[in-house]
Short mmCIF file of C-alpha atoms in Angstrom, two decimals:
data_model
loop_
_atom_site.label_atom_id
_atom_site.label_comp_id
_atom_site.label_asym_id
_atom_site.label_seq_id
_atom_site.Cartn_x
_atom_site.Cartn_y
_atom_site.Cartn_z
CA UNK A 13 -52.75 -82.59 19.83
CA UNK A 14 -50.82 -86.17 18.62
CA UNK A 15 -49.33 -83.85 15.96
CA UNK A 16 -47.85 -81.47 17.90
CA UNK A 17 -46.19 -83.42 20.33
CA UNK A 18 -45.23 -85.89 17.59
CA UNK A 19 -42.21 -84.29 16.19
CA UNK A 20 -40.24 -85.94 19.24
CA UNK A 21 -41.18 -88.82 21.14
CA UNK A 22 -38.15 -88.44 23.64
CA UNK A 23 -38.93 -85.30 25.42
CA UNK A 24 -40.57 -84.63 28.72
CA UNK A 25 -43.37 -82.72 26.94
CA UNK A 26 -44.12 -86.15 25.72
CA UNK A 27 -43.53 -87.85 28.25
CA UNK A 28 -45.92 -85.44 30.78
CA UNK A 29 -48.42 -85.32 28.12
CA UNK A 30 -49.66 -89.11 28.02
CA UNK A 31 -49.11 -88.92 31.57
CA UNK A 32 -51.11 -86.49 32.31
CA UNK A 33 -53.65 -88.10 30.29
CA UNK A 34 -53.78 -91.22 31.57
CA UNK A 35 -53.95 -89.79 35.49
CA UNK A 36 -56.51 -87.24 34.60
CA UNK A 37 -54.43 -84.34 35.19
CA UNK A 38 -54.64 -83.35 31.89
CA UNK A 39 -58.34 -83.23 30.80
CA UNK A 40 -60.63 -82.08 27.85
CA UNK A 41 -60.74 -78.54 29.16
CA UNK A 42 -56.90 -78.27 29.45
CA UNK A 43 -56.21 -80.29 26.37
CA UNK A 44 -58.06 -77.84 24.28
CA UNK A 45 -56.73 -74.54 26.11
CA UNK A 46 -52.94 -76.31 25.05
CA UNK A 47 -54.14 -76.67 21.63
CA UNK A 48 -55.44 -73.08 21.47
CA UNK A 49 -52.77 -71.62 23.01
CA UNK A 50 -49.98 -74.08 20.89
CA UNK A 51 -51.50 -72.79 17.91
CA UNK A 52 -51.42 -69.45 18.38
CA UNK A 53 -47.59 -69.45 19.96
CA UNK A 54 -46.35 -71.50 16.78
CA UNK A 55 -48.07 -68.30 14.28
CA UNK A 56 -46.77 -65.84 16.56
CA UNK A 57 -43.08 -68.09 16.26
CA UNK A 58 -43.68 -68.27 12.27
CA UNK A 59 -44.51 -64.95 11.64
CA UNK A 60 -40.64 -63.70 13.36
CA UNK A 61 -39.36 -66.71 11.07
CA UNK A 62 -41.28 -65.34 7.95
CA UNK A 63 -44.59 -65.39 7.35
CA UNK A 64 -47.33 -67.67 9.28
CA UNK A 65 -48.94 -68.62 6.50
CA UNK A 66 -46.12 -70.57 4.52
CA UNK A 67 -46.03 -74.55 6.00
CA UNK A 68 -41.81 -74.37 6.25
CA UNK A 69 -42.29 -71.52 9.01
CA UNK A 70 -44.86 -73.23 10.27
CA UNK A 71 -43.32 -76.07 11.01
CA UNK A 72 -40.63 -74.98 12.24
CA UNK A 73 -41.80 -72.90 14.46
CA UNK A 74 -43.51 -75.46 16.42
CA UNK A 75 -40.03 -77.54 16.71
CA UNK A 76 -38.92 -74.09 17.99
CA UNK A 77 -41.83 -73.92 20.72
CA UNK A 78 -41.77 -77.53 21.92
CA UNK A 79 -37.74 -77.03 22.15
CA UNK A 80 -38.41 -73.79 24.82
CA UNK A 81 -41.21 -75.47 26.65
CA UNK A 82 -39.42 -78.77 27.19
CA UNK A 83 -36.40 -76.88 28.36
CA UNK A 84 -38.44 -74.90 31.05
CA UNK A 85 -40.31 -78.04 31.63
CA UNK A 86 -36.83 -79.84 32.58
CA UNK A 87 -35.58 -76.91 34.34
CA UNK A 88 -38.52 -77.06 36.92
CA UNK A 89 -39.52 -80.36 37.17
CA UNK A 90 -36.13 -82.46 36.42
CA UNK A 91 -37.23 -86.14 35.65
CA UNK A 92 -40.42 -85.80 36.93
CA UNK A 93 -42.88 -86.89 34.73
CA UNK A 94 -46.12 -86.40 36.95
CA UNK A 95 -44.91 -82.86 38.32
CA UNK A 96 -44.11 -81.57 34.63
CA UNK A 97 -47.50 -82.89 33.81
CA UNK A 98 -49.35 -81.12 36.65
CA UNK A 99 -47.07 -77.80 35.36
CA UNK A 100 -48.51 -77.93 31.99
CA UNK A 101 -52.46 -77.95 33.62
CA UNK A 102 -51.98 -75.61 36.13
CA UNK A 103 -49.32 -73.09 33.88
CA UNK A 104 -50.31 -73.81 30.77
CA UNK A 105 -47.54 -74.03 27.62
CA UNK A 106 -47.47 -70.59 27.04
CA UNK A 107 -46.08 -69.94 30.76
CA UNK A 108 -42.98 -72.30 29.69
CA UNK A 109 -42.31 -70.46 26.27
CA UNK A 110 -42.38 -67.24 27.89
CA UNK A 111 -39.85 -68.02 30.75
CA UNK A 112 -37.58 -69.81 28.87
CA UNK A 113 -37.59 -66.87 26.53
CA UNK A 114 -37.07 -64.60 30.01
CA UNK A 115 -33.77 -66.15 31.16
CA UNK A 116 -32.41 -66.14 27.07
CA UNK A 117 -33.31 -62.48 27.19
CA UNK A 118 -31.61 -61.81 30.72
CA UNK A 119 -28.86 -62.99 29.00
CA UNK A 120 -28.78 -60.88 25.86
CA UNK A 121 -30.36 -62.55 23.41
CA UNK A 122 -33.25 -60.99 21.20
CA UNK A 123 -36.98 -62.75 20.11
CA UNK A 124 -35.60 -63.86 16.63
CA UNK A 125 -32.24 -65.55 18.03
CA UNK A 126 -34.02 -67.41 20.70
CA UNK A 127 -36.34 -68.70 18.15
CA UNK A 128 -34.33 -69.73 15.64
CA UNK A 129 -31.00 -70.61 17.38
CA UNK A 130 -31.45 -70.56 21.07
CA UNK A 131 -35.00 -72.89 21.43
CA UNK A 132 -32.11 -75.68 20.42
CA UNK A 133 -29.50 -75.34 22.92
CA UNK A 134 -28.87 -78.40 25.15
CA UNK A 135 -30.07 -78.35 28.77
CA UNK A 136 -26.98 -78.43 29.91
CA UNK A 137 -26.11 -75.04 28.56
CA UNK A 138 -29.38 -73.87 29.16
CA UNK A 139 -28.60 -74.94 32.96
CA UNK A 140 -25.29 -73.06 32.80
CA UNK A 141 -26.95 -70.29 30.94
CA UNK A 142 -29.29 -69.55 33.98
CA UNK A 143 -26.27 -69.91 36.59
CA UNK A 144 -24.58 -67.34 35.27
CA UNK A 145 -27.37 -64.86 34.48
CA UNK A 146 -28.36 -65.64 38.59
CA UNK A 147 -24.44 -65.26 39.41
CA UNK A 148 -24.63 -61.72 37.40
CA UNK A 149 -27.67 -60.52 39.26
CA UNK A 150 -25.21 -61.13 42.51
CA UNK A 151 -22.08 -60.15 41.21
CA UNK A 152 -23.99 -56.55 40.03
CA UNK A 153 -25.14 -57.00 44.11
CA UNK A 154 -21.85 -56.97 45.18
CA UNK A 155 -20.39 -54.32 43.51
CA UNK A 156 -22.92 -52.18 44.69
CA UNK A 157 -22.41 -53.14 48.28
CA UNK A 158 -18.35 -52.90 47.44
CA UNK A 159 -18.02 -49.60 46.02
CA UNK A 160 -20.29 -47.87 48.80
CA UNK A 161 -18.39 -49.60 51.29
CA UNK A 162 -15.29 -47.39 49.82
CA UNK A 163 -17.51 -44.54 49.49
CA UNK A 164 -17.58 -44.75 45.44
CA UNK A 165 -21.10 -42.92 45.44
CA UNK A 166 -21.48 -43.88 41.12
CA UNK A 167 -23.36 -46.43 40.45
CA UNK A 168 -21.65 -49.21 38.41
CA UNK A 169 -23.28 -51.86 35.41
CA UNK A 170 -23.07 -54.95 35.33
CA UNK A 171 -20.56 -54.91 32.33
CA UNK A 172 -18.29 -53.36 35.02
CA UNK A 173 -19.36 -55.33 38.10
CA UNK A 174 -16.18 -57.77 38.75
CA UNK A 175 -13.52 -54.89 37.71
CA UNK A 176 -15.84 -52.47 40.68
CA UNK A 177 -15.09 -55.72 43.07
CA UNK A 178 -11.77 -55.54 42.86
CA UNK A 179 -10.91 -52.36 43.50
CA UNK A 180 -13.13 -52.36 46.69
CA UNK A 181 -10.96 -55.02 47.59
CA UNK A 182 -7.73 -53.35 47.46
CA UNK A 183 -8.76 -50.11 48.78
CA UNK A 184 -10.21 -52.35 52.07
CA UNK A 185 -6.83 -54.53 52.29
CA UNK A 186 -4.53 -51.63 51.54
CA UNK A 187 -5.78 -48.21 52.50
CA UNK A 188 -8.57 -49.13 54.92
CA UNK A 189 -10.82 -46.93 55.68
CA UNK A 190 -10.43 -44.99 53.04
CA UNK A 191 -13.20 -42.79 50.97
CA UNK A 192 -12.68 -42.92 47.28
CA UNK A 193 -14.82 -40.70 45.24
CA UNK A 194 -13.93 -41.85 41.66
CA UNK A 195 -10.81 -39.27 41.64
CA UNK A 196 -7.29 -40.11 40.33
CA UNK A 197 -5.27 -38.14 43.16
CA UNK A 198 -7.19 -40.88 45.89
CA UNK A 199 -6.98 -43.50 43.17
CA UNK A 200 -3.00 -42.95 42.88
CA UNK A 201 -2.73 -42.97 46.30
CA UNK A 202 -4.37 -46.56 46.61
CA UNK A 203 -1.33 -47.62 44.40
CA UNK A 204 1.37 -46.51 46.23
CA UNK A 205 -0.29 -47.84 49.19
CA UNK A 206 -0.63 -50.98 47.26
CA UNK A 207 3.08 -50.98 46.59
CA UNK A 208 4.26 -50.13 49.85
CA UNK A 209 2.43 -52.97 51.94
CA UNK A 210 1.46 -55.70 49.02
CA UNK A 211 4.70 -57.66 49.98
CA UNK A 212 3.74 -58.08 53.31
CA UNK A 213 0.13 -58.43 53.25
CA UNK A 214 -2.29 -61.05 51.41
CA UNK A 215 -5.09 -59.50 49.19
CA UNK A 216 -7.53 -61.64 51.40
CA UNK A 217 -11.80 -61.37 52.22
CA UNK A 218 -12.53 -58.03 54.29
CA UNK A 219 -14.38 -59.16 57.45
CA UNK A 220 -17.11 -56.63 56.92
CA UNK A 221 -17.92 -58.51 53.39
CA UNK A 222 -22.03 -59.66 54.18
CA UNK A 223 -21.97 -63.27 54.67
CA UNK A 224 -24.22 -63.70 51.23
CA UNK A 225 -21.76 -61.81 49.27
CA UNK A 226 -17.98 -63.51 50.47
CA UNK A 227 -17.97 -66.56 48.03
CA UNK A 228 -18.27 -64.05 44.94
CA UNK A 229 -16.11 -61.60 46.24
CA UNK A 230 -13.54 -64.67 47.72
CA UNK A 231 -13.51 -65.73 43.86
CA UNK A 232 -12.93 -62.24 42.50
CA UNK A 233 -10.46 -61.81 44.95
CA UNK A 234 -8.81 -65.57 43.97
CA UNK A 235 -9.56 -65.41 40.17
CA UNK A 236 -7.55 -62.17 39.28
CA UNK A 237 -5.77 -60.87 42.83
CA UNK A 238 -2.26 -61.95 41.56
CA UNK A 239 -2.41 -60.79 38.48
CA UNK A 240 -3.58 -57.44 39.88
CA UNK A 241 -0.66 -57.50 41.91
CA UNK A 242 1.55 -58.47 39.58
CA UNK A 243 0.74 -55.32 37.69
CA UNK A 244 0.74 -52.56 40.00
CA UNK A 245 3.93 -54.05 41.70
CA UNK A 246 5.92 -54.08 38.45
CA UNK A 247 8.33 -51.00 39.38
CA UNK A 248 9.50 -50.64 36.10
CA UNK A 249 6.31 -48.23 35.58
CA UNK A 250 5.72 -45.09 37.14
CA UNK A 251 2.64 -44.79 39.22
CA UNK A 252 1.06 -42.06 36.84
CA UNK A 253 1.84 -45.05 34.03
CA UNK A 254 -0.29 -47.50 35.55
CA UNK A 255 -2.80 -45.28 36.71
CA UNK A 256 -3.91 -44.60 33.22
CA UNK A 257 -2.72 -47.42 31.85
CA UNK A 258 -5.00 -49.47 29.62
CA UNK A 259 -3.80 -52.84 31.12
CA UNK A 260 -4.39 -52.07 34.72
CA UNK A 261 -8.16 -50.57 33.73
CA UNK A 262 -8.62 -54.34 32.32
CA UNK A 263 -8.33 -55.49 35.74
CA UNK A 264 -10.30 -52.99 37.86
CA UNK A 265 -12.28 -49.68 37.83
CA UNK A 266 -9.97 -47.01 37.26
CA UNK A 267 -10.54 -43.19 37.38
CA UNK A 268 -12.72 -41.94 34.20
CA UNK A 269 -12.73 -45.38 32.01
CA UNK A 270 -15.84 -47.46 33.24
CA UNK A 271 -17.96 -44.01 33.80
CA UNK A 272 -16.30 -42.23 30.26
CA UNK A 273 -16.29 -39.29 32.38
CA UNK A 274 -14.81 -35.89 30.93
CA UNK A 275 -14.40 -34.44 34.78
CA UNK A 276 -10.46 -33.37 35.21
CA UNK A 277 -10.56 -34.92 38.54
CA UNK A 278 -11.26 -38.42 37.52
CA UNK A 279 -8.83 -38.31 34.29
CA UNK A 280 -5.72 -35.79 35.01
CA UNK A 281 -2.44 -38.07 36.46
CA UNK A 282 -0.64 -35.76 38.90
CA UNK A 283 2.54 -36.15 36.51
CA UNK A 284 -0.54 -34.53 33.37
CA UNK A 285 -1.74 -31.91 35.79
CA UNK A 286 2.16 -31.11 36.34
CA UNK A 287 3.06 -31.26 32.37
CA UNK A 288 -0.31 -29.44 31.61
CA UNK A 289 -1.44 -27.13 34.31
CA UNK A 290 -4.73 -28.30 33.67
CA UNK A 291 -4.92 -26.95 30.21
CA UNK A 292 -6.97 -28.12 27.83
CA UNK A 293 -5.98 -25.89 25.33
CA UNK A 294 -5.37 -27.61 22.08
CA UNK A 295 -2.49 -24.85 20.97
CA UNK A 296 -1.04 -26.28 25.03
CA UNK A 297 -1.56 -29.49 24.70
CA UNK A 298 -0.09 -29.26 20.71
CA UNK A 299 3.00 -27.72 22.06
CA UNK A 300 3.59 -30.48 25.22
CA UNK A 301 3.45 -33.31 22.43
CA UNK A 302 5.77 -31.16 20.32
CA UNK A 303 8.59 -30.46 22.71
CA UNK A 304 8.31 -33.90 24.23
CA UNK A 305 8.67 -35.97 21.69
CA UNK A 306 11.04 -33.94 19.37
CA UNK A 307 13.05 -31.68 22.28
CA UNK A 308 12.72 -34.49 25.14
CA UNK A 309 11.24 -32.05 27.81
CA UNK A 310 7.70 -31.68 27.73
CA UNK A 311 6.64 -27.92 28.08
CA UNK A 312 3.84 -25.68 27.86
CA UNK A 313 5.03 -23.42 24.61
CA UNK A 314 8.19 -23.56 22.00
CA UNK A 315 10.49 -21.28 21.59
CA UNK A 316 11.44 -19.30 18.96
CA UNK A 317 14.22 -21.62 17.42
CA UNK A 318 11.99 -24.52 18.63
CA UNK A 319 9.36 -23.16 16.36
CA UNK A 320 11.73 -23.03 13.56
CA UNK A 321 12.96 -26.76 13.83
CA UNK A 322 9.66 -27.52 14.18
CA UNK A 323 8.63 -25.93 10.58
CA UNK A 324 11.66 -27.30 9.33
CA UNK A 325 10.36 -31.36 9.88
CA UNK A 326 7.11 -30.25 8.15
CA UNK A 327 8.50 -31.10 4.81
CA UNK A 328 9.17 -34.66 5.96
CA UNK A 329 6.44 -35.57 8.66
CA UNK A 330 7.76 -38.05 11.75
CA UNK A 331 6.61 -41.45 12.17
CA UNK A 332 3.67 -41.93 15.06
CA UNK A 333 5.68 -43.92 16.67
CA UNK A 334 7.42 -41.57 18.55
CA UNK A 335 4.31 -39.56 20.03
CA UNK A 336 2.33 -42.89 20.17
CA UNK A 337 5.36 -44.24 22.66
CA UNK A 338 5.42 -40.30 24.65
CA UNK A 339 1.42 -40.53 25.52
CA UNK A 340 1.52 -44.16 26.41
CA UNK A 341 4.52 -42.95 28.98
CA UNK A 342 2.65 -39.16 30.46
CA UNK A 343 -1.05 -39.14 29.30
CA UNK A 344 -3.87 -40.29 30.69
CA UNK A 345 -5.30 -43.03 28.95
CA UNK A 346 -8.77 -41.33 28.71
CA UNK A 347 -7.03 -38.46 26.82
CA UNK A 348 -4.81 -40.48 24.41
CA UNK A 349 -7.32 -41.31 21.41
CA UNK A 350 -8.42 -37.46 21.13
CA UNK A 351 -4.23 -36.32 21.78
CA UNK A 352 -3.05 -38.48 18.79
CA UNK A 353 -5.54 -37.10 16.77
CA UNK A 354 -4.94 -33.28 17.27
CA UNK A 355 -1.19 -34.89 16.66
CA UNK A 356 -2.16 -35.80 13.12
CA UNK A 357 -4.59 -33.14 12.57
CA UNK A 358 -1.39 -30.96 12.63
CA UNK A 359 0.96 -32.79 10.31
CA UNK A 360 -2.65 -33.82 7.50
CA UNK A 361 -3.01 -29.97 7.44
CA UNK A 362 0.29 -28.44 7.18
CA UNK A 363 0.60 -31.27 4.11
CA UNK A 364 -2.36 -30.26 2.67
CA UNK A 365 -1.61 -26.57 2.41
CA UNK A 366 1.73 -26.93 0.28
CA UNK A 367 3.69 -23.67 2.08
CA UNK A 368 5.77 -22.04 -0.31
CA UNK A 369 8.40 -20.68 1.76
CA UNK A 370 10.37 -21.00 5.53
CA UNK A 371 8.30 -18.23 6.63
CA UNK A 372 4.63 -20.11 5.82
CA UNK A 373 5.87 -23.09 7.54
CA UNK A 374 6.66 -21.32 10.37
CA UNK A 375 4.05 -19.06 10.67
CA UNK A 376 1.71 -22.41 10.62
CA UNK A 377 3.58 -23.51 13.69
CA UNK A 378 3.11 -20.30 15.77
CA UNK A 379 -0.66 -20.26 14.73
CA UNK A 380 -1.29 -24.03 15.66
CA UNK A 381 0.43 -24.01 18.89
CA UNK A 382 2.07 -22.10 21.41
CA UNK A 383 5.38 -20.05 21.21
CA UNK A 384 7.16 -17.93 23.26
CA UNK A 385 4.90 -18.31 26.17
CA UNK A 386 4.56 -19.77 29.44
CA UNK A 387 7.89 -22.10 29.31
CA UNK A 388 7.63 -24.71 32.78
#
């Protein structure tokens, strides 16, 4: 057993070892179950490394299980030498391994990192480590609690968990009260609530907050509540702007982005529902981008002679720019990626087919989109 423990003198391991010894703690029966049970960890260790029969991956995976049990070893029994002692008879060495391993996993980490990078972190980190994956497991708590409070009935990740917090805590400090069901129309609402009072009124700790769950939600609140503000007060964007904006869904849950939901409800500004109708359409939706960006009033279908000016700019296609700049100002964020892309579906394909004549171009146009109909 010397020659497992040998490879560093300075840890607890050590340390508890020869004490445990020399107070009986540790006897024959428990020195040989450690052996057993070292021995079979370190081929288990070797054989993610390489191979458990070549000496290098041997050897280093022992220096890679001593590393994990002294760190759970520290973690539980701090300095003390006769309580991390008594932990190694009573748990054994592969009960240490195994929960180190647990709170590396909680964390994200797979088998072969841990082994061969994460074993070595310093206790500090791994202290810090375990804080946060324990502050998580609360913060995915409190979300929970914070979006049922406001009626949210989705459930929400833990990738998602502060952003869920937040808007909780606006709907309870501006629109109290107030059921939100994951919708944009009750999600714009919120903001011009938000606008309307936020000048008067602190972003502050709802009373009805559980008394196990305020310091989290006090520092979600405190971390990120005036940039939040700052944001949805900025009057220089229109409320449908910041609604779908990809900024303001940075900062809290907003309608269709955490859940990547395809319902119109949760997506569709009132200002797209007005431009759109609700049409999903992709000779519609063709024709808004068209007529926005090139006739500066968004509409449902071309005319005739917008058609024609239209066929005209095939020869030379525009610069994204322009449409980029009109969907950042009327779409809905979740609807951007898949607009600019039936945007340059249209212009790649009318190059590709090399018309001949006015009349081809055009006659591409009035297939592709829609002319002639429908003009609001």
């Amino acid at each position: 057993m010397s020659r497992l423990v040998s490879h560093d003198a300075r840890t607890l391991f050590e340390k508890a070892w020869r004490e445990g010894i020399a107070s009986g703690v540790i006897d024959s029966d428990v020195s040989e179950r450690v052996a057993r049970d070292g021995a079979k960890a370190i081929g288990q260790f070797a054989s993610i490394l390489g191979s458990a029969h070549l000496r290098v991956d041997l050897e280093r995976a022992m220096r890679s299980m001593l590393a994990l049990i002294n760190l759970n070893l520290e973690y539980d029994a701090g300095d003390d030498v006769g309580k991390a002692a008594r932990s190694i008879a009573v748990n054994g060495i592969g009960h240490h391994t195994r929960e180190a391993a647990r709170h590396m996993k909680a964390m994200g980490y797979d088998v072969r990192g841990i082994v061969t990078e994460r074993a070595f972190m310093g206790f500090q980190g791994y202290q810090s480590m375990i804080r946060e994956s324990e502050k998580s497991v609360k913060r995915l708590e409190a979300a929970q609690w914070a979006i049922d409070a406001i009626g949210y009935t989705e459930t929400v990740d833990s990738v998602h968990a502060s952003l869920a917090i937040r808007t909780a805590l606006l709907f309870m400090c501006f629109k109290p009260k107030t059921q939100w069901s994951g919708d944009m129309a009750g999600f714009e609402s919120m903001l011009r609530a938000v606008r309307a009072k936020a000048k008067s009124k602190k972003m502050t700790v709802p009373a009805a907050v559980p008394e196990d769950l305020r310091l989290l939600v006090a520092d979600e609140c405190e971390r990120l509540s005036k940039k939040i503000l700052e944001t949805i007060l900025d009057e220089s964007v229109e409320i449908h702007q910041l609604a779908s904006s990809h900024e303001l869904a940075a900062l809290i849950l907003t309608p269709g982005a955490a859940a990547f939901s395809d319902r119109a409800e949760e997506i569709y500004t009132s200002h797209w529902l007005k431009l759109s109708g609700g049409a999903d359409d992709e000779n519609v939706l063709l024709a808004l981008m068209l007529s926005g960006v090139f006739f500066e009033k968004a509409r449902r279908s071309l005319t005739l002679n917008e058609a024609k000016a239209i066929a005209e700019k095939i020869k030379e296609p525009p610069n994204e720019s322009g449409v980029t700049a009109w969907l950042q100002s009327n779409a809905p964020h979740a609807l951007q990626e898949d607009l600019l892309g039936l945007w340059q579906h249209f212009w790649q394909e009318a190059d590709f087919l090399h018309f001949g004549s006015p009349a081809d171009r055009l006659d591409y146009v009035k297939t592709s989109t829609r002319v002639g109909r429908n003009r609001k």
